C-alpha positions as MATLAB code, in Angstrom:
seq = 'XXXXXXXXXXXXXXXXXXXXXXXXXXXXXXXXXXXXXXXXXXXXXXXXXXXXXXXXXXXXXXXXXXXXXXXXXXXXXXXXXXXXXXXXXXXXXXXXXXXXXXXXXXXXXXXXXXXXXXXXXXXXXXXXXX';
ca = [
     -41.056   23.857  -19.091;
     -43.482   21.824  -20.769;
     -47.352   21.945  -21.569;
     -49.666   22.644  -18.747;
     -51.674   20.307  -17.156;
     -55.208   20.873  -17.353;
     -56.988   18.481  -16.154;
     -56.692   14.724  -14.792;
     -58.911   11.900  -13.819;
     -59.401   10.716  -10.399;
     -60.472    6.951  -11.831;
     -57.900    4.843  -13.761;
     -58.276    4.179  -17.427;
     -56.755    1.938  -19.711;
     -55.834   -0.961  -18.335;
     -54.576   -3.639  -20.659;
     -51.082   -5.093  -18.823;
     -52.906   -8.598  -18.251;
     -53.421   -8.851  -22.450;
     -50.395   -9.739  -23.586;
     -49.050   -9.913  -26.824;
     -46.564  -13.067  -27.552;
     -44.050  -12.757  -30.632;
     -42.486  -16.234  -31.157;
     -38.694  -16.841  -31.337;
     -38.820  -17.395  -34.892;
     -39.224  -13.983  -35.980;
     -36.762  -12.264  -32.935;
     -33.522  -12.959  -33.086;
     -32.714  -13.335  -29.355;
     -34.406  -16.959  -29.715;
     -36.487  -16.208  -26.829;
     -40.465  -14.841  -27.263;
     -41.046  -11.270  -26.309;
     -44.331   -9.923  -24.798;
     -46.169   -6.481  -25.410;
     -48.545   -5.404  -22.821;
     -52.141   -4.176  -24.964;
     -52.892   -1.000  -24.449;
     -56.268    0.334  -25.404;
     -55.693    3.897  -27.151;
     -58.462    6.652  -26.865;
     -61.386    7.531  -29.341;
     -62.041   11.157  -29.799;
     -65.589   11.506  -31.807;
     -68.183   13.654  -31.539;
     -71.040   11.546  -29.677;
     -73.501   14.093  -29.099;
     -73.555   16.468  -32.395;
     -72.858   19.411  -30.639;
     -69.254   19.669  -32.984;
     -66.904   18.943  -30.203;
     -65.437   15.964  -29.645;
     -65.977   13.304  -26.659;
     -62.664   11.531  -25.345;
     -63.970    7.823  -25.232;
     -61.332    5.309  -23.280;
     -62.268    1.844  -21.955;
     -61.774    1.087  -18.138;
     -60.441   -2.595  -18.217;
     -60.421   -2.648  -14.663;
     -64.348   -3.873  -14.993;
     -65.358   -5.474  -18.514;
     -67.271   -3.572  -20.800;
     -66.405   -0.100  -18.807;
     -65.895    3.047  -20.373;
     -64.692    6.631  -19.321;
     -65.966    9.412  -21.329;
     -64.815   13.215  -20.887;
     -66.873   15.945  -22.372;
     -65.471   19.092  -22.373;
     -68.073   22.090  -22.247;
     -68.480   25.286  -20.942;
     -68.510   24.388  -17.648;
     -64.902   22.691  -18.083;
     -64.239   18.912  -18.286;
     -66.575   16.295  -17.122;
     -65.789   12.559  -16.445;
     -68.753   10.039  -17.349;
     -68.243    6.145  -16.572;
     -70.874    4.483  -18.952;
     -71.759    0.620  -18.948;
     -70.967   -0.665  -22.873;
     -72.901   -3.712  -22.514;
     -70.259   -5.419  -23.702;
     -69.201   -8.593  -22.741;
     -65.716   -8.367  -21.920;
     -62.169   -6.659  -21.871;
     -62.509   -3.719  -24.717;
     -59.203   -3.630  -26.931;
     -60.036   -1.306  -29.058;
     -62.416    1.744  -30.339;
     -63.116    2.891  -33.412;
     -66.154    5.001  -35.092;
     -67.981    5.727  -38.170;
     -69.434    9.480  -38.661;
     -73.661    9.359  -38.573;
     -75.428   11.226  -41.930;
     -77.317   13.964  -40.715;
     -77.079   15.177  -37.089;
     -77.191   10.915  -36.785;
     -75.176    9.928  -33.727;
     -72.101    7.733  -34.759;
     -72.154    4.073  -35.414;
     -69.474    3.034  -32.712;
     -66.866   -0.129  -33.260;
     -65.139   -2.354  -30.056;
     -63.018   -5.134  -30.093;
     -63.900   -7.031  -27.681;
     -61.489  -10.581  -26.299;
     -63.806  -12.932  -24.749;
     -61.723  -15.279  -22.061;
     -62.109  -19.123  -21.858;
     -60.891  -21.234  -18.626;
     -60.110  -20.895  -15.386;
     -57.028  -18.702  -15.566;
     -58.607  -16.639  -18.239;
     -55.280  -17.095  -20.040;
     -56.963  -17.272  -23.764;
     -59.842  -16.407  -25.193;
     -60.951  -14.997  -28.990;
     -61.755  -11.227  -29.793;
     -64.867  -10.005  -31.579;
     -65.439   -7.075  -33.451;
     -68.517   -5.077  -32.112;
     -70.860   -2.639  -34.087;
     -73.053   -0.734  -32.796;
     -76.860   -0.109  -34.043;
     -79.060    2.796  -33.999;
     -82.145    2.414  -32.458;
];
């Protein structure tokens, strides 16, 4: 029958169909470019040093958004958390902190130009600790 659903968000996450990924006709062989929708996939690292691991997803629906669930004894909680960062988030990565340190978090980050917000350039993010 399938695994269980446990638990699901009530806000959307994700949301990467407007970045688009263009392969020219030179490399496929139907002479015509294809498109791939971007998809931001999830982060699981342990923000908080408690030894279990935080869910961390961007919400592209507003730049710089992201969804966080914690899971604790309580059950699952669902935190939307300002980044600071300055547009759509395409990606998440992290580096493990030394001793009980939190981790040092990584975003790539597209920043649009023009009117149409039909280009732009990405950035790769790092974050400090204060």
């Amino acid at each position: 029958s399938g695994p269980e659903e446990m638990w699901r968000s009530s806000s959307p996450v994700g949301g990467g169909e407007y970045l688009r990924l263009e392969v020219p006709p030179a490399t496929v062989r139907s002479g015509a470019p294809r498109f791939y929708n971007m998809e931001p996939t999830p982060l699981a690292v342990d923000l908080d040093g408690d030894g279990a691991e935080e869910v961390v997803v961007p919400q592209n629906q507003i730049p710089g958004m992201l969804a966080v669930v914690f899971r604790g004894p309580a059950g699952v909680r669902f935190q939307q958390v300002n980044s600071g960062f300055e547009g759509m988030i395409t990606g998440l990565g992290a580096i493990r902190g030394e001793d009980n340190e939190p981790p040092t978090l990584l975003a790539c980050v597209v920043h649009f130009t023009g009117l149409f917000k039909s280009a732009g350039e990405s950035q790769i993010i790092m974050t400090a600790q204060e």
